[in-house]
PDB file of C-alpha atoms in Angstrom:
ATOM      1  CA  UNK A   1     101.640 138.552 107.444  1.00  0.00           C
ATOM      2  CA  UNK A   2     105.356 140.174 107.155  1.00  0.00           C
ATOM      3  CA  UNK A   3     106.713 137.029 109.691  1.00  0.00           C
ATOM      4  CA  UNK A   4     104.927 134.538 107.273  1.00  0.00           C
ATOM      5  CA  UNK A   5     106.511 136.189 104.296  1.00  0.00           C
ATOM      6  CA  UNK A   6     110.101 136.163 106.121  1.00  0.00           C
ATOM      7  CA  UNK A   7     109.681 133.025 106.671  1.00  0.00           C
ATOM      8  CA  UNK A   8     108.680 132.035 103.181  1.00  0.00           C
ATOM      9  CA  UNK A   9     111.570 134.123 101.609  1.00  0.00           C
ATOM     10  CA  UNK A  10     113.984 132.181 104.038  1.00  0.00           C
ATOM     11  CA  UNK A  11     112.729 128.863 102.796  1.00  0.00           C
ATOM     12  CA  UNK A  12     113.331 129.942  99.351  1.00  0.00           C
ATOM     13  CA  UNK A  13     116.792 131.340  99.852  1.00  0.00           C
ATOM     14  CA  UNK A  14     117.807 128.891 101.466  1.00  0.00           C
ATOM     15  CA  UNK A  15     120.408 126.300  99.864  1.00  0.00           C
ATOM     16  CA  UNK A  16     119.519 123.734  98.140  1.00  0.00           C
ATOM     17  CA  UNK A  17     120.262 120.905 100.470  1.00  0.00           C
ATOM     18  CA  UNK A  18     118.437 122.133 103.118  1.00  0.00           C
ATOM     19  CA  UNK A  19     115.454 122.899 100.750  1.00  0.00           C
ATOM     20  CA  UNK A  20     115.408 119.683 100.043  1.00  0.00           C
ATOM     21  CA  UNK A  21     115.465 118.341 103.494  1.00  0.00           C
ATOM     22  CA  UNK A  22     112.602 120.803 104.411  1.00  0.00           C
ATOM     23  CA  UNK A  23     110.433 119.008 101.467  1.00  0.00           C
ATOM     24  CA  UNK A  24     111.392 115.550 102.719  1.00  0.00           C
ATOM     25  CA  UNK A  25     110.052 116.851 106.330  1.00  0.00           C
ATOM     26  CA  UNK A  26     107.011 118.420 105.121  1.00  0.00           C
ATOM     27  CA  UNK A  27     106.054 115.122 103.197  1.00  0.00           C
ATOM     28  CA  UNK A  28     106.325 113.216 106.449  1.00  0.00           C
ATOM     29  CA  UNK A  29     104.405 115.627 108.568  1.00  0.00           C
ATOM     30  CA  UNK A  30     101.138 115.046 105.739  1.00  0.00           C
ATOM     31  CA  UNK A  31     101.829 111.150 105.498  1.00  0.00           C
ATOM     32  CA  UNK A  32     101.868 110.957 109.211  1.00  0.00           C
ATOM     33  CA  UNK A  33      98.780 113.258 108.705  1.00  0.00           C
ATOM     34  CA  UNK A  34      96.935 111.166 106.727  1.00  0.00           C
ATOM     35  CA  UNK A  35      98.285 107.728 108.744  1.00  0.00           C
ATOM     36  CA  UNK A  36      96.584 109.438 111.792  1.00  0.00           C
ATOM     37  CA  UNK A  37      93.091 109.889 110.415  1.00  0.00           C
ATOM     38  CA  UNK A  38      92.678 106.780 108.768  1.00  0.00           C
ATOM     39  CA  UNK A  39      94.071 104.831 111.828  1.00  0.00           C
ATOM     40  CA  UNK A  40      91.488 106.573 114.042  1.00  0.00           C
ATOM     41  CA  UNK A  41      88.784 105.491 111.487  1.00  0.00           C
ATOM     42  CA  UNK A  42      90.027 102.247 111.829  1.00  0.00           C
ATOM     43  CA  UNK A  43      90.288 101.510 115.105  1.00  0.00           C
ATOM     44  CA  UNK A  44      87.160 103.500 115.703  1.00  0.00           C
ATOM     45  CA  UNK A  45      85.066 101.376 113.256  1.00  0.00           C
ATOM     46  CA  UNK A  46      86.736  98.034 114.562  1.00  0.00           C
ATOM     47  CA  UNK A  47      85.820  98.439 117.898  1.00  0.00           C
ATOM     48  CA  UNK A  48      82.068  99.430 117.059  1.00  0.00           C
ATOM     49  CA  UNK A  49      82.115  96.300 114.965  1.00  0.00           C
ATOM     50  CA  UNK A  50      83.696  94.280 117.570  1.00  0.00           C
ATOM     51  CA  UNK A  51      81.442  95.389 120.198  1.00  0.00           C
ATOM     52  CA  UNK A  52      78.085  94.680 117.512  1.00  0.00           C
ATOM     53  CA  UNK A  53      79.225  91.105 117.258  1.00  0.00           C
ATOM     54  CA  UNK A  54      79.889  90.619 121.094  1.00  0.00           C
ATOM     55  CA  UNK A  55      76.409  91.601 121.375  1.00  0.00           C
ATOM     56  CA  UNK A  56      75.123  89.087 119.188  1.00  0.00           C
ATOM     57  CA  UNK A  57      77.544  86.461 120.046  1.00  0.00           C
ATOM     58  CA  UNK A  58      75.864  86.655 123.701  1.00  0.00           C
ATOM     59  CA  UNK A  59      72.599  86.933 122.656  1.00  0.00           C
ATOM     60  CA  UNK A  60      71.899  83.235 123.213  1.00  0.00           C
ATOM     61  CA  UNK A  61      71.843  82.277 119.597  1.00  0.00           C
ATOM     62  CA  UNK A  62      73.022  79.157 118.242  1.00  0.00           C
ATOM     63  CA  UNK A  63      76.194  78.792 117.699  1.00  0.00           C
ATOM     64  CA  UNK A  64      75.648  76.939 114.094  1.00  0.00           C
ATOM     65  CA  UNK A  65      72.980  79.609 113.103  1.00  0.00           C
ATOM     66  CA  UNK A  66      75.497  82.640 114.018  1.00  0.00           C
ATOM     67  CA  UNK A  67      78.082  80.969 112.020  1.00  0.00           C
ATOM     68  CA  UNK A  68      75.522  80.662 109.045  1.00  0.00           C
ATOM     69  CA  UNK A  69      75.003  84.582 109.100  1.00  0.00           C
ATOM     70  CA  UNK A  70      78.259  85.356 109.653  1.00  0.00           C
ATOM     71  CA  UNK A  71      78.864  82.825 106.190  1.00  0.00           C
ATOM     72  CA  UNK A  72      76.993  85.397 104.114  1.00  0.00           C
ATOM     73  CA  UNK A  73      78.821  88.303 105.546  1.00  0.00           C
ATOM     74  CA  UNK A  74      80.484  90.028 102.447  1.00  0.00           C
ATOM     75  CA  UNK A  75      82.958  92.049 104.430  1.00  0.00           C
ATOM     76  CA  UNK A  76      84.445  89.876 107.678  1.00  0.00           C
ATOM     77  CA  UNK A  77      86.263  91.728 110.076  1.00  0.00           C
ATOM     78  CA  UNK A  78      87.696  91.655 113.757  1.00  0.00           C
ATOM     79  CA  UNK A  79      85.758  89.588 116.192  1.00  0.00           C
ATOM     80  CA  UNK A  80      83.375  87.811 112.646  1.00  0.00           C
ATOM     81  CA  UNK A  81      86.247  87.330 111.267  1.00  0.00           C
ATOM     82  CA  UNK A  82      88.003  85.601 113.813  1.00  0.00           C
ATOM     83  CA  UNK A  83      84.732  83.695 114.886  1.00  0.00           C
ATOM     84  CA  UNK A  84      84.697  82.436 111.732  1.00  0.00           C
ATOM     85  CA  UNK A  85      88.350  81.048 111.179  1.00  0.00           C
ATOM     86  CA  UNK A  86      87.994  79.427 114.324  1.00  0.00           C
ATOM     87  CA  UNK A  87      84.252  77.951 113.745  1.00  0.00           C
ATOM     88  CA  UNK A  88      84.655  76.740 110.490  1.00  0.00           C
ATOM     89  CA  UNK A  89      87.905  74.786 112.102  1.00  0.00           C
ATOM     90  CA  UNK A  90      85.792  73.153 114.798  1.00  0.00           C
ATOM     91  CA  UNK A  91      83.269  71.937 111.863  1.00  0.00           C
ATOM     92  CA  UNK A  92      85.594  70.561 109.981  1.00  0.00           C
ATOM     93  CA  UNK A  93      87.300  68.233 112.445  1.00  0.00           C
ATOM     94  CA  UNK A  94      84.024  67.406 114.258  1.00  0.00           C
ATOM     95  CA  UNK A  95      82.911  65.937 110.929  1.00  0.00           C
ATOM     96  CA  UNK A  96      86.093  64.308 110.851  1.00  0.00           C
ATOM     97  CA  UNK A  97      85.244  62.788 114.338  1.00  0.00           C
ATOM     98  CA  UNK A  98      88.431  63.792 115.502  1.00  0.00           C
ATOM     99  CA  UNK A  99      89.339  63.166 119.271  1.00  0.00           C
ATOM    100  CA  UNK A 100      87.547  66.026 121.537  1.00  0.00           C
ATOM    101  CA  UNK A 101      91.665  67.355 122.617  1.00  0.00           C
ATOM    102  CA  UNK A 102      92.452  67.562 118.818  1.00  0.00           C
ATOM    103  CA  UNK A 103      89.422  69.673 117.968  1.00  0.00           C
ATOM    104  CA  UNK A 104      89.835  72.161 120.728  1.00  0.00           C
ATOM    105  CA  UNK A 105      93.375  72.640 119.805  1.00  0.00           C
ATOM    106  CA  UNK A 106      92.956  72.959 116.114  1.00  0.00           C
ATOM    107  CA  UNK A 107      90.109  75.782 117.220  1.00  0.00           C
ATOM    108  CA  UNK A 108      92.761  77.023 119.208  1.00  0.00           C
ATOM    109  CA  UNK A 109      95.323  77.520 116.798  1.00  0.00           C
ATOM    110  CA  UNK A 110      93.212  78.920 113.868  1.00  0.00           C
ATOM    111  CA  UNK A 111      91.970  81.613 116.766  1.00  0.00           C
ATOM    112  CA  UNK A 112      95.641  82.574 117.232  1.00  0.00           C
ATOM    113  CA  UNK A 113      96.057  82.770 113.818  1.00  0.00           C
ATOM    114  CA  UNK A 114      92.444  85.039 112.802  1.00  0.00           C
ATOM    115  CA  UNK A 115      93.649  87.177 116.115  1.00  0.00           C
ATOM    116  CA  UNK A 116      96.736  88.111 114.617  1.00  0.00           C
ATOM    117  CA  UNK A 117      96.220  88.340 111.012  1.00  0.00           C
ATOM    118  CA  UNK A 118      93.451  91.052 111.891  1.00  0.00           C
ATOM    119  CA  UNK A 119      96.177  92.490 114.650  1.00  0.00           C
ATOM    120  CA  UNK A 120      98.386  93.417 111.390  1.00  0.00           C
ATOM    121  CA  UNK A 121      95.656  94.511 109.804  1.00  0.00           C
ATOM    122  CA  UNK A 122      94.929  97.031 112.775  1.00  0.00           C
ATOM    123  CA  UNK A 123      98.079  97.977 113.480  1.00  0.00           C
ATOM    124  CA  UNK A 124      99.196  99.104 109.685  1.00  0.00           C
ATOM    125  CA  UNK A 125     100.834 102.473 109.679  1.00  0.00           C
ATOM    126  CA  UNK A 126     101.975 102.286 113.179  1.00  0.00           C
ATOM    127  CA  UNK A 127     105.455 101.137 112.020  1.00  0.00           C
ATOM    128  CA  UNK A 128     105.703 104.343 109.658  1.00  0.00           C
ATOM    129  CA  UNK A 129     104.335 106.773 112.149  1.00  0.00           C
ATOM    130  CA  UNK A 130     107.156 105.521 114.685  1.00  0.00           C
ATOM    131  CA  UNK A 131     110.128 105.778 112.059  1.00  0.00           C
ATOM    132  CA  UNK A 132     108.792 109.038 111.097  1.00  0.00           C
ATOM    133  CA  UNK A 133     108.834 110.420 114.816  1.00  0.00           C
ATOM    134  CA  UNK A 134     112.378 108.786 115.529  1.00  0.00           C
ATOM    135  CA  UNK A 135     113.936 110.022 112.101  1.00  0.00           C
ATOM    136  CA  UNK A 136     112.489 113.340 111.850  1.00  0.00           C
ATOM    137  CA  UNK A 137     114.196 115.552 114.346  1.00  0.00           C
ATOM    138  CA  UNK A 138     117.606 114.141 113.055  1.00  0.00           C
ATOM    139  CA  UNK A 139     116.717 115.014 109.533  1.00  0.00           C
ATOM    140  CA  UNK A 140     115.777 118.329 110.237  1.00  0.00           C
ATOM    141  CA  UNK A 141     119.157 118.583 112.651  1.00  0.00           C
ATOM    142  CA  UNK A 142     121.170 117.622 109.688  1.00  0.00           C
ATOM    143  CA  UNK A 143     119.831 120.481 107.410  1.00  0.00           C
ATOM    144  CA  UNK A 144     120.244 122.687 109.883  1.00  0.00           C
ATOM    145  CA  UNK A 145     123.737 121.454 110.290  1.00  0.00           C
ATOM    146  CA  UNK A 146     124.188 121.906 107.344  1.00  0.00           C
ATOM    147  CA  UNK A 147     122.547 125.475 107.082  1.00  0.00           C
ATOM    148  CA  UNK A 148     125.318 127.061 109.697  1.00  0.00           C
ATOM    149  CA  UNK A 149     127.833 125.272 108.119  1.00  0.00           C
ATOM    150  CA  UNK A 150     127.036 127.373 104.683  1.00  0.00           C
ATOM    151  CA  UNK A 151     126.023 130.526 106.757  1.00  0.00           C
ATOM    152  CA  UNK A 152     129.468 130.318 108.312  1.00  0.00           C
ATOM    153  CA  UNK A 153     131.544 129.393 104.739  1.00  0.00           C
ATOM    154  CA  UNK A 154     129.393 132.579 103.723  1.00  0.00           C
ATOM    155  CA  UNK A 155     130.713 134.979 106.794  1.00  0.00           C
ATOM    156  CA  UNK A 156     133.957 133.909 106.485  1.00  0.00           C
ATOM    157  CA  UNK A 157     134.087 135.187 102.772  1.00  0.00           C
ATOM    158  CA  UNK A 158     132.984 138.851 104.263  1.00  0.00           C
ATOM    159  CA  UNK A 159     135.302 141.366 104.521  1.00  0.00           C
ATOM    160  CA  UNK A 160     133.382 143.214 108.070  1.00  0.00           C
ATOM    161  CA  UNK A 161     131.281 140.548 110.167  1.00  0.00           C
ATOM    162  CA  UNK A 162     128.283 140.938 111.368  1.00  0.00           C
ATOM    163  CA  UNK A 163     125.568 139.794 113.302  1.00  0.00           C
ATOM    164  CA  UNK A 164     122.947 140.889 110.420  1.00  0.00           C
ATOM    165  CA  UNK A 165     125.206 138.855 107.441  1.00  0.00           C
ATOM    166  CA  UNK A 166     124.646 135.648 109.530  1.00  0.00           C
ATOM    167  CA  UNK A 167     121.750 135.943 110.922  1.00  0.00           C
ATOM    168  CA  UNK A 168     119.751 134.842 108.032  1.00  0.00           C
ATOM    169  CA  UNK A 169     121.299 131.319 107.491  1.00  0.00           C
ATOM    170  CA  UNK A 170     121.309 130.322 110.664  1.00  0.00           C
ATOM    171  CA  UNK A 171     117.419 131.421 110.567  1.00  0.00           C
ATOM    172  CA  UNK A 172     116.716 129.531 107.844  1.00  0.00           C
ATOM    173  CA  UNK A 173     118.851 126.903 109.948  1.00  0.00           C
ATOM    174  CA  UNK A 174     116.842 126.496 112.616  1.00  0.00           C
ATOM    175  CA  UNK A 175     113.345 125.988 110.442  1.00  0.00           C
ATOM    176  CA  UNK A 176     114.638 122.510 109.175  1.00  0.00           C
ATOM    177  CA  UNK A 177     114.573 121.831 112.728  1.00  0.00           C
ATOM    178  CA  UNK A 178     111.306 123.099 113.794  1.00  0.00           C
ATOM    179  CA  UNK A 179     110.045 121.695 110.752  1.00  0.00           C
ATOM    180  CA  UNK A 180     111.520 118.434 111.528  1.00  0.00           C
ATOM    181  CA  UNK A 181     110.111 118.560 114.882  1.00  0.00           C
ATOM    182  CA  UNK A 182     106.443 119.995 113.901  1.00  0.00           C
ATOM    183  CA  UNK A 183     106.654 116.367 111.568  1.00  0.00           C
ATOM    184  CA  UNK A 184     107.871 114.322 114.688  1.00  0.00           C
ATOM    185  CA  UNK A 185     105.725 115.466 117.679  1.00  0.00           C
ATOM    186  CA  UNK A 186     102.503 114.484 115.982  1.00  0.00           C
ATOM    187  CA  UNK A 187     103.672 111.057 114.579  1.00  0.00           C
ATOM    188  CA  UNK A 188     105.057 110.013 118.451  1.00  0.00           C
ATOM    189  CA  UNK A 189     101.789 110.725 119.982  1.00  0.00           C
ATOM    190  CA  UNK A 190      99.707 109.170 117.259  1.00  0.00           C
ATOM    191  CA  UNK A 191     102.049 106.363 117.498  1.00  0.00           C
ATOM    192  CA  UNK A 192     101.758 106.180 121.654  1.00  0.00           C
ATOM    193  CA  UNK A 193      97.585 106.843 121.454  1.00  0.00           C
ATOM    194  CA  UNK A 194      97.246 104.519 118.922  1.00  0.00           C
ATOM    195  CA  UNK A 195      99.722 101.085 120.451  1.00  0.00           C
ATOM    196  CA  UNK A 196      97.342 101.880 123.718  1.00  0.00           C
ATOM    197  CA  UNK A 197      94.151 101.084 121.687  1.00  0.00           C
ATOM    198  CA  UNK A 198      95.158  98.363 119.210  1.00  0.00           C
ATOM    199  CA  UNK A 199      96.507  96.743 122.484  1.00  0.00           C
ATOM    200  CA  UNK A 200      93.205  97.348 124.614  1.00  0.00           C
ATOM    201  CA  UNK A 201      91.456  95.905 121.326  1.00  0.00           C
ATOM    202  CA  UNK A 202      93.793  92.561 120.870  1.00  0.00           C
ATOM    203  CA  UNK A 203      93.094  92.029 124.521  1.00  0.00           C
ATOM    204  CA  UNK A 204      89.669  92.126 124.478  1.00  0.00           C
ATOM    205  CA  UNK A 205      89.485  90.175 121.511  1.00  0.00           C
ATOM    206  CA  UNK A 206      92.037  87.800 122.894  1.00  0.00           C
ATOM    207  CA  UNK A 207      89.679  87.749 125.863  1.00  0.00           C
ATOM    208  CA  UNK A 208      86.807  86.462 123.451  1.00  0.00           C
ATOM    209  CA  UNK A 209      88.773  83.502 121.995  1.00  0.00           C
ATOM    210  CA  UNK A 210      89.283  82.290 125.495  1.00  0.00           C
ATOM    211  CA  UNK A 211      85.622  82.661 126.023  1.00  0.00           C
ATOM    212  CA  UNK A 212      84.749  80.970 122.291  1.00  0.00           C
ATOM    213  CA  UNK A 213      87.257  78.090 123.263  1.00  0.00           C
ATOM    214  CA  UNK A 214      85.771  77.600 126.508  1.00  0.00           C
ATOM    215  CA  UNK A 215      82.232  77.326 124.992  1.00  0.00           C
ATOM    216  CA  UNK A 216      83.256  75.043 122.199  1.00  0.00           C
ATOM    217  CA  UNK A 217      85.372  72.896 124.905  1.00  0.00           C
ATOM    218  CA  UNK A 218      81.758  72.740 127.166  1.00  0.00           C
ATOM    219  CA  UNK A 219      79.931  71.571 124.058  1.00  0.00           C
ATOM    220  CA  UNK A 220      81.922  69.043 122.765  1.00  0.00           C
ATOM    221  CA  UNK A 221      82.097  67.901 126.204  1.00  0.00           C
ATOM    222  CA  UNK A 222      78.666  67.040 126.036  1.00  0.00           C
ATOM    223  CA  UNK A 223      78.845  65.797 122.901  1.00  0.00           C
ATOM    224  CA  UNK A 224      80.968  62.928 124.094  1.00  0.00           C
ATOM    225  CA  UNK A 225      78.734  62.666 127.332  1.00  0.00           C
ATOM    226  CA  UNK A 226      76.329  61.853 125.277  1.00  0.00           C
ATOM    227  CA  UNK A 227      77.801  59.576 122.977  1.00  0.00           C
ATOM    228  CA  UNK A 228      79.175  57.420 126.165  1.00  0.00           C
ATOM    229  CA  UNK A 229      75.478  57.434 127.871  1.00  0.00           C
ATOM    230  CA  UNK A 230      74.029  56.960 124.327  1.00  0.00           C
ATOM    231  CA  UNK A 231      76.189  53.221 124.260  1.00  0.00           C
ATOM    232  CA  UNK A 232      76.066  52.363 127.620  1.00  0.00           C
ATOM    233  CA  UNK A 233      72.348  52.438 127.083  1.00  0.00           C
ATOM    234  CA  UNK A 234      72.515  50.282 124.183  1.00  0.00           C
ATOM    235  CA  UNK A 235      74.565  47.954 125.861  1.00  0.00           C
ATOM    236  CA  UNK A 236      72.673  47.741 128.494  1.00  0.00           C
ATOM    237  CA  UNK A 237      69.414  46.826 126.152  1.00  0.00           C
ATOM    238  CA  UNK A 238      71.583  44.252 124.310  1.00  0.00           C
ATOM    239  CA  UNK A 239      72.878  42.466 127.744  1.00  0.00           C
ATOM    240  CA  UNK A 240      69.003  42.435 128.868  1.00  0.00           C
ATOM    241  CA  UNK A 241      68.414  41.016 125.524  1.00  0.00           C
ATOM    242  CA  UNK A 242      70.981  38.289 125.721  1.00  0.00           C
ATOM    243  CA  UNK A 243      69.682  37.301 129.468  1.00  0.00           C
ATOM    244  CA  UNK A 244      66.129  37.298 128.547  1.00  0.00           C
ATOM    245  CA  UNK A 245      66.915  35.063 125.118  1.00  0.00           C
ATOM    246  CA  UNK A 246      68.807  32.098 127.689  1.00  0.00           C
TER     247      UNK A 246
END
C-alpha cells in the first residue's frame, strides 16, 4: 500500500506537462483495452458464422433456395454476405442472357468486392491499436524527457546537491515511460494476434469464392450444354421434317 501511495503522490507532483502526457497514455492503454475485446468478439463471432454457413453451403442444397434464405436474413455478414453480393450478380446477368465469360466475371468481381468490404469491416481498430503501440513509448519518452529536464532545472537551483533532491523527478520521470510502455505492449500484441486471424479468415473466405466461382462456372456450363443439345435436337427434327415433306 505505501509503494502505491508513492507512486500516486509522484503522479500528482509531478509537472504539469508530464501529467498531462501520463493522461494521454492512460487513455490509450483503455481504448486499446476496449479495441481488444471487441475485436476478439468480432472475429470470434465471424468465424462461428462463417463456419455455420460453410456448413450449409455444402449441405447439398440448392443453390437458388440458399440464396432465398439467405434473402430474408436481417443481419448479413461474412461468408452470407458475400454469397449474396456475388449470387444476386450471377441472377441478374443470367436473366440478362449475358455470354457465360461475362457472367462468371461479373460474379467474380462483386466476390472481390463483398470479400473486402467485410475485410474492413473485420479489420476496424487494427489501424488504432498499431499507432497506439508505435506512438506510445515515444510519448511516454518525451514526458520523461521532459521530467529530468525539470528535475535537473530544479537541482541546479539548490544550494547542496543531492541524490534525495533529485531523486523524485526523475522517479516520476521514469513512470511516463512505464506508463507509456504498459499502453504499448498490449496494443502490439493485440495488433500481431489479431492481423494473424483476420488474415487466416480472408483466406479461407477467399478460398470459398474460388470454390462459389467454380460451382457457378460448372453450372452455367451446363446451362449452355444444354441449350446447344436442346437446338441441335430441334434442328435435327426440323431437317427430318423437311426430308420427309419432299
Amino acid at each position: 500500500m505505501p509503494e502505491s501511495l508513492n507512486i500516486i503522490d509522484l503522479i500528482t507532483q509531478a509537472s504539469l506537462l508530464v501529467q498531462i502526457v501520463m493522461a494521454l497514455l492512460l487513455l490509450a492503454s483503455l481504448l486499446s483495452w476496449v479495441i481488444i475485446f471487441r475485436m476478439s468478439a468480432r472475429l470470434g463471432t465471424a468465424k462461428n458464422f462463417d463456419q455455420q454457413f460453410e456448413t450449409w453451403f455444402w449441405s447439398g442444397e440448392d443453390l437458388a433456395k440458399l440464396y432465398q434464405g439467405v434473402q430474408g436474413s436481417p443481419e448479413r455478414q461474412g461468408l452470407e454476405q458475400i454469397f449474396y453480393v456475388g449470387f444476386s450478380e450471377y441472377l441478374r446477368m443470367h436473366k440478362k442472357r449475358q455470354p457465360k465469360d461475362d457472367i462468371i466475371d461479373g460474379v467474380e468481381r462483386k466476390l472481390r468486392v463483398g470479400l473486402g468490404r467485410q475485410q474492413q469491416l473485420l479489420e476496424s481498430g487494427l489501424t488504432t491499436l498499431a499507432s497506439i503501440g508505435s506512438v506510445a513509448p515515444y510519448v511516454g519518452l518525451f514526458g520523461t524527457v521532459w521530467g529530468i529536464m525539470n528535475a535537473f532545472l530544479g537541482l541546479s537551483q539548490t544550494e547542496q546537491a543531492t541524490l534525495a533532491s533529485v531523486a523524485p523527478g526523475i522517479a516520476e520521470a521514469l513512470i511516463a515511460t512505464a506508463m507509456g510502455l504498459f499502453a504499448a505492449i498490449p496494443a502490439v500484441l493485440a495488433y500481431n494476434h489479431f492481423t494473424a486471424k483476420s488474415s487466416r479468415l480472408y483466406d479461407s473466405r477467399a478460398l470459398f469464392c474460388d470454390e462459389m466461382t467454380g460451382m457457378l462456372q460448372r453450372e452455367t456450363s451446363a446451362e449452355s450444354t444444354v441449350g446447344r443439345d436442346s437446338i441441335a435436337t430441334r434442328e435435327t427434327t426440323s431437317t427430318a421434317n423437311q426430308a420427309q415433306g419432299l
